[in-house]
Amino acid sequence: KKVLTTIRLFTDMSEMLEHAPGHAVDRDVVLETIALRLPSEDYERTFDTLVGWGRYGHMLAYDEASETVSRAIPPSIMPV
């Protein structure tokens, strides 16, 4: 998690989620952000990588049904 916080795209996402209603944003907003920040990259692939690493680092969650990215619930407060 500590390493992820040094990557600009993760810090941008954390800031975006901090200020978003419900701490969640639509997938399209994230894709647009990626396309603007990294115009020469494949934004779909970058999105998948961002979400994958964000989940691994317990920083991001992605709901495929609603296509929203949100802050992850820290494992210490997850319901059992």
Coordinates of N, CA, C and O in Angstrom, one line a residue:
K1 N 0.8 -1.2 0.0 CA 0.0 0.0 0.0 C 0.9 1.3 0.0 O 0.6 2.2 -0.7
K2 N 1.9 1.2 0.8 CA 2.8 2.4 0.9 C 3.4 2.8 -0.5 O 3.5 3.9 -0.8
V3 N 3.8 1.8 -1.3 CA 4.4 2.0 -2.6 C 3.3 2.6 -3.5 O 3.6 3.5 -4.3
L4 N 2.1 2.1 -3.4 CA 1.0 2.6 -4.3 C 0.8 4.1 -4.1 O 0.4 4.8 -5.0
T5 N 0.9 4.6 -2.9 CA 0.7 6.0 -2.6 C 1.7 6.9 -3.2 O 1.6 8.1 -3.2
T6 N 2.8 6.3 -3.7 CA 3.8 7.2 -4.4 C 3.6 7.3 -5.9 O 4.3 8.0 -6.6
I7 N 2.6 6.6 -6.4 CA 2.3 6.6 -7.8 C 1.2 7.6 -8.1 O 0.2 7.6 -7.5
R8 N 1.5 8.5 -9.0 CA 0.7 9.7 -9.2 C -0.8 9.3 -9.5 O -1.7 10.0 -9.0
L9 N -1.0 8.3 -10.3 CA -2.4 8.0 -10.7 C -3.2 7.5 -9.4 O -4.3 7.8 -9.3
F10 N -2.5 6.8 -8.5 CA -3.2 6.4 -7.3 C -3.5 7.6 -6.4 O -4.5 7.6 -5.8
T11 N -2.5 8.5 -6.3 CA -2.8 9.7 -5.5 C -3.9 10.5 -6.1 O -4.7 11.1 -5.3
D12 N -3.9 10.6 -7.4 CA -5.0 11.4 -8.1 C -6.4 10.7 -7.8 O -7.4 11.4 -7.5
M13 N -6.4 9.4 -7.8 CA -7.6 8.7 -7.6 C -8.1 8.8 -6.1 O -9.3 9.0 -5.8
S14 N -7.1 8.7 -5.2 CA -7.4 8.9 -3.8 C -8.0 10.3 -3.5 O -9.0 10.4 -2.8
E15 N -7.5 11.3 -4.1 CA -8.0 12.6 -4.0 C -9.4 12.8 -4.6 O -10.3 13.4 -4.0
M16 N -9.6 12.2 -5.8 CA -10.8 12.3 -6.4 C -11.9 11.6 -5.6 O -13.0 12.1 -5.4
L17 N -11.6 10.4 -5.0 CA -12.6 9.7 -4.2 C -12.8 10.4 -2.9 O -13.9 10.3 -2.4
E18 N -11.8 11.0 -2.4 CA -12.0 11.8 -1.1 C -13.1 12.8 -1.2 O -13.9 13.1 -0.3
H19 N -13.2 13.5 -2.4 CA -14.1 14.6 -2.6 C -15.4 14.2 -3.3 O -16.3 15.0 -3.4
A20 N -15.5 13.0 -3.8 CA -16.7 12.5 -4.5 C -17.8 12.2 -3.5 O -17.5 11.7 -2.4
P21 N -19.0 12.4 -4.0 CA -20.2 12.0 -3.1 C -20.2 10.5 -2.9 O -20.0 9.7 -3.8
G22 N -20.2 10.1 -1.6 CA -20.2 8.7 -1.3 C -18.9 8.1 -1.5 O -18.7 6.8 -1.5
H23 N -17.8 8.9 -1.8 CA -16.5 8.4 -2.0 C -16.4 7.4 -3.1 O -15.7 6.4 -3.1
A24 N -17.2 7.6 -4.2 CA -17.3 6.7 -5.3 C -17.4 7.5 -6.6 O -18.1 8.6 -6.6
V25 N -16.9 7.0 -7.7 CA -17.0 7.7 -9.0 C -17.3 6.6 -10.1 O -16.9 5.4 -9.9
D26 N -17.9 7.0 -11.1 CA -18.2 6.1 -12.2 C -17.0 5.7 -13.0 O -16.0 6.5 -13.0
R27 N -17.0 4.5 -13.5 CA -15.9 4.0 -14.3 C -15.5 5.0 -15.4 O -14.3 5.2 -15.6
D28 N -16.5 5.6 -16.1 CA -16.2 6.5 -17.2 C -15.3 7.7 -16.7 O -14.5 8.2 -17.4
V29 N -15.6 8.1 -15.5 CA -14.8 9.3 -14.9 C -13.3 8.8 -14.8 O -12.4 9.6 -15.1
V30 N -13.1 7.6 -14.3 CA -11.8 7.1 -14.1 C -11.1 7.0 -15.4 O -9.9 7.3 -15.6
L31 N -11.8 6.4 -16.4 CA -11.3 6.2 -17.7 C -10.9 7.5 -18.4 O -9.8 7.7 -19.0
E32 N -11.7 8.6 -18.2 CA -11.4 9.9 -18.7 C -10.1 10.5 -18.0 O -9.3 11.1 -18.7
T33 N -10.1 10.3 -16.7 CA -8.9 10.8 -16.0 C -7.6 10.1 -16.5 O -6.6 10.7 -16.7
I34 N -7.7 8.8 -16.7 CA -6.5 8.0 -17.2 C -6.1 8.5 -18.6 O -5.0 8.8 -18.9
A35 N -7.1 8.7 -19.5 CA -6.9 9.2 -20.8 C -6.2 10.6 -20.8 O -5.3 10.8 -21.6
L36 N -6.6 11.4 -19.9 CA -6.0 12.8 -19.8 C -4.6 12.8 -19.2 O -3.7 13.5 -19.7
R37 N -4.4 11.9 -18.2 CA -3.1 11.9 -17.5 C -2.1 11.1 -18.3 O -0.9 11.4 -18.2
L38 N -2.5 10.0 -19.0 CA -1.6 9.1 -19.7 C -2.1 8.9 -21.1 O -2.6 7.8 -21.5
P39 N -2.1 10.0 -22.0 CA -2.7 9.9 -23.3 C -2.1 8.8 -24.2 O -2.8 8.4 -25.1
S40 N -0.9 8.4 -24.0 CA -0.3 7.4 -24.9 C -0.5 6.0 -24.4 O -0.1 5.0 -25.1
E41 N -1.2 5.8 -23.3 CA -1.4 4.5 -22.7 C -2.8 4.0 -23.2 O -3.7 4.7 -23.4
D42 N -2.9 2.7 -23.1 CA -4.2 2.0 -23.4 C -5.1 2.2 -22.1 O -4.8 1.6 -21.1
Y43 N -6.0 3.1 -22.1 CA -6.7 3.5 -20.9 C -7.6 2.3 -20.3 O -7.7 2.3 -19.1
E44 N -8.1 1.4 -21.1 CA -8.8 0.3 -20.6 C -7.9 -0.6 -19.8 O -8.2 -1.1 -18.7
R45 N -6.8 -0.9 -20.4 CA -5.8 -1.8 -19.7 C -5.3 -1.1 -18.5 O -5.1 -1.8 -17.4
T46 N -5.0 0.2 -18.5 CA -4.5 0.9 -17.4 C -5.6 0.9 -16.3 O -5.3 0.7 -15.1
F47 N -6.9 1.0 -16.6 CA -7.9 0.9 -15.7 C -7.9 -0.4 -14.9 O -8.0 -0.5 -13.7
D48 N -7.8 -1.5 -15.7 CA -7.8 -2.8 -15.1 C -6.6 -3.0 -14.2 O -6.8 -3.6 -13.1
T49 N -5.5 -2.5 -14.6 CA -4.3 -2.5 -13.7 C -4.5 -1.7 -12.5 O -4.1 -2.1 -11.4
L50 N -5.0 -0.5 -12.6 CA -5.2 0.4 -11.5 C -6.2 -0.3 -10.5 O -5.9 -0.3 -9.3
V51 N -7.3 -0.8 -10.9 CA -8.2 -1.5 -10.1 C -7.6 -2.7 -9.4 O -7.7 -2.9 -8.2
G52 N -6.9 -3.5 -10.2 CA -6.3 -4.7 -9.7 C -5.3 -4.4 -8.5 O -5.3 -5.0 -7.5
W53 N -4.4 -3.4 -8.8 CA -3.4 -3.1 -7.7 C -4.1 -2.3 -6.6 O -3.7 -2.5 -5.4
G54 N -5.1 -1.5 -6.9 CA -5.9 -0.9 -5.8 C -6.5 -1.8 -4.9 O -6.6 -1.7 -3.7
R55 N -7.1 -2.9 -5.5 CA -7.7 -3.9 -4.7 C -6.7 -4.7 -3.8 O -6.9 -4.9 -2.7
Y56 N -5.6 -5.0 -4.5 CA -4.5 -5.7 -3.8 C -4.0 -4.9 -2.6 O -3.7 -5.5 -1.5
G57 N -3.8 -3.6 -2.8 CA -3.3 -2.7 -1.7 C -4.4 -2.3 -0.8 O -4.2 -1.4 0.1
H58 N -5.6 -2.8 -0.9 CA -6.8 -2.4 -0.1 C -7.0 -0.9 -0.1 O -7.4 -0.3 0.9
M59 N -6.8 -0.3 -1.3 CA -7.1 1.1 -1.5 C -8.3 1.4 -2.3 O -9.0 2.4 -2.0
L60 N -8.6 0.5 -3.2 CA -9.8 0.7 -4.1 C -10.7 -0.5 -4.1 O -10.2 -1.6 -3.9
A61 N -11.9 -0.2 -4.4 CA -12.9 -1.3 -4.7 C -13.6 -0.9 -6.0 O -13.7 0.2 -6.4
Y62 N -14.0 -2.0 -6.7 CA -14.7 -1.8 -7.9 C -15.9 -2.6 -8.0 O -15.9 -3.9 -7.8
D63 N -17.1 -2.0 -8.2 CA -18.4 -2.7 -8.3 C -18.7 -2.9 -9.7 O -19.0 -1.9 -10.4
E64 N -18.6 -4.1 -10.3 CA -18.8 -4.3 -11.7 C -20.3 -4.1 -12.1 O -20.5 -3.7 -13.2
A65 N -21.2 -4.4 -11.2 CA -22.6 -4.2 -11.5 C -23.0 -2.7 -11.7 O -23.7 -2.4 -12.7
S66 N -22.5 -1.9 -10.9 CA -22.8 -0.4 -11.0 C -21.7 0.3 -11.7 O -21.8 1.5 -12.0
E67 N -20.6 -0.4 -12.0 CA -19.4 0.2 -12.7 C -18.9 1.5 -11.9 O -18.7 2.5 -12.5
T68 N -18.7 1.3 -10.6 CA -18.2 2.4 -9.8 C -16.9 2.0 -9.1 O -16.8 0.9 -8.6
V69 N -16.0 2.9 -9.0 CA -14.8 2.8 -8.2 C -15.0 3.5 -6.9 O -15.5 4.7 -6.9
S70 N -14.6 2.9 -5.8 CA -14.7 3.6 -4.5 C -13.5 3.3 -3.7 O -12.7 2.5 -4.0
R71 N -13.5 3.9 -2.5 CA -12.4 3.6 -1.6 C -12.7 2.3 -1.0 O -13.9 1.9 -0.7
A72 N -11.7 1.5 -0.7 CA -11.9 0.2 -0.2 C -12.2 0.3 1.3 O -11.7 1.2 2.0
I73 N -13.0 -0.6 1.8 CA -13.2 -0.7 3.3 C -12.0 -1.4 3.9 O -11.6 -2.5 3.5
P74 N -11.4 -0.7 4.9 CA -10.2 -1.3 5.5 C -10.6 -2.7 6.1 O -11.7 -2.8 6.7
P75 N -9.7 -3.7 5.9 CA -10.0 -5.0 6.4 C -10.4 -5.0 7.9 O -11.2 -5.9 8.4
S76 N -9.9 -4.1 8.7 CA -10.2 -4.1 10.1 C -11.6 -3.8 10.5 O -12.1 -4.1 11.6
I77 N -12.3 -3.1 9.5 CA -13.7 -2.8 9.8 C -14.7 -3.5 8.9 O -15.9 -3.1 8.9
M78 N -14.3 -4.5 8.1 CA -15.2 -5.2 7.2 C -16.1 -6.1 8.1 O -15.7 -6.7 9.1
P79 N -17.4 -6.1 7.6 CA -18.3 -7.0 8.3 C -18.0 -8.4 8.1 O -17.4 -8.8 7.1
V80 N -18.3 -9.2 9.1 CA -18.0 -10.7 9.1 C -19.2 -11.4 8.6 O -20.3 -11.2 8.7

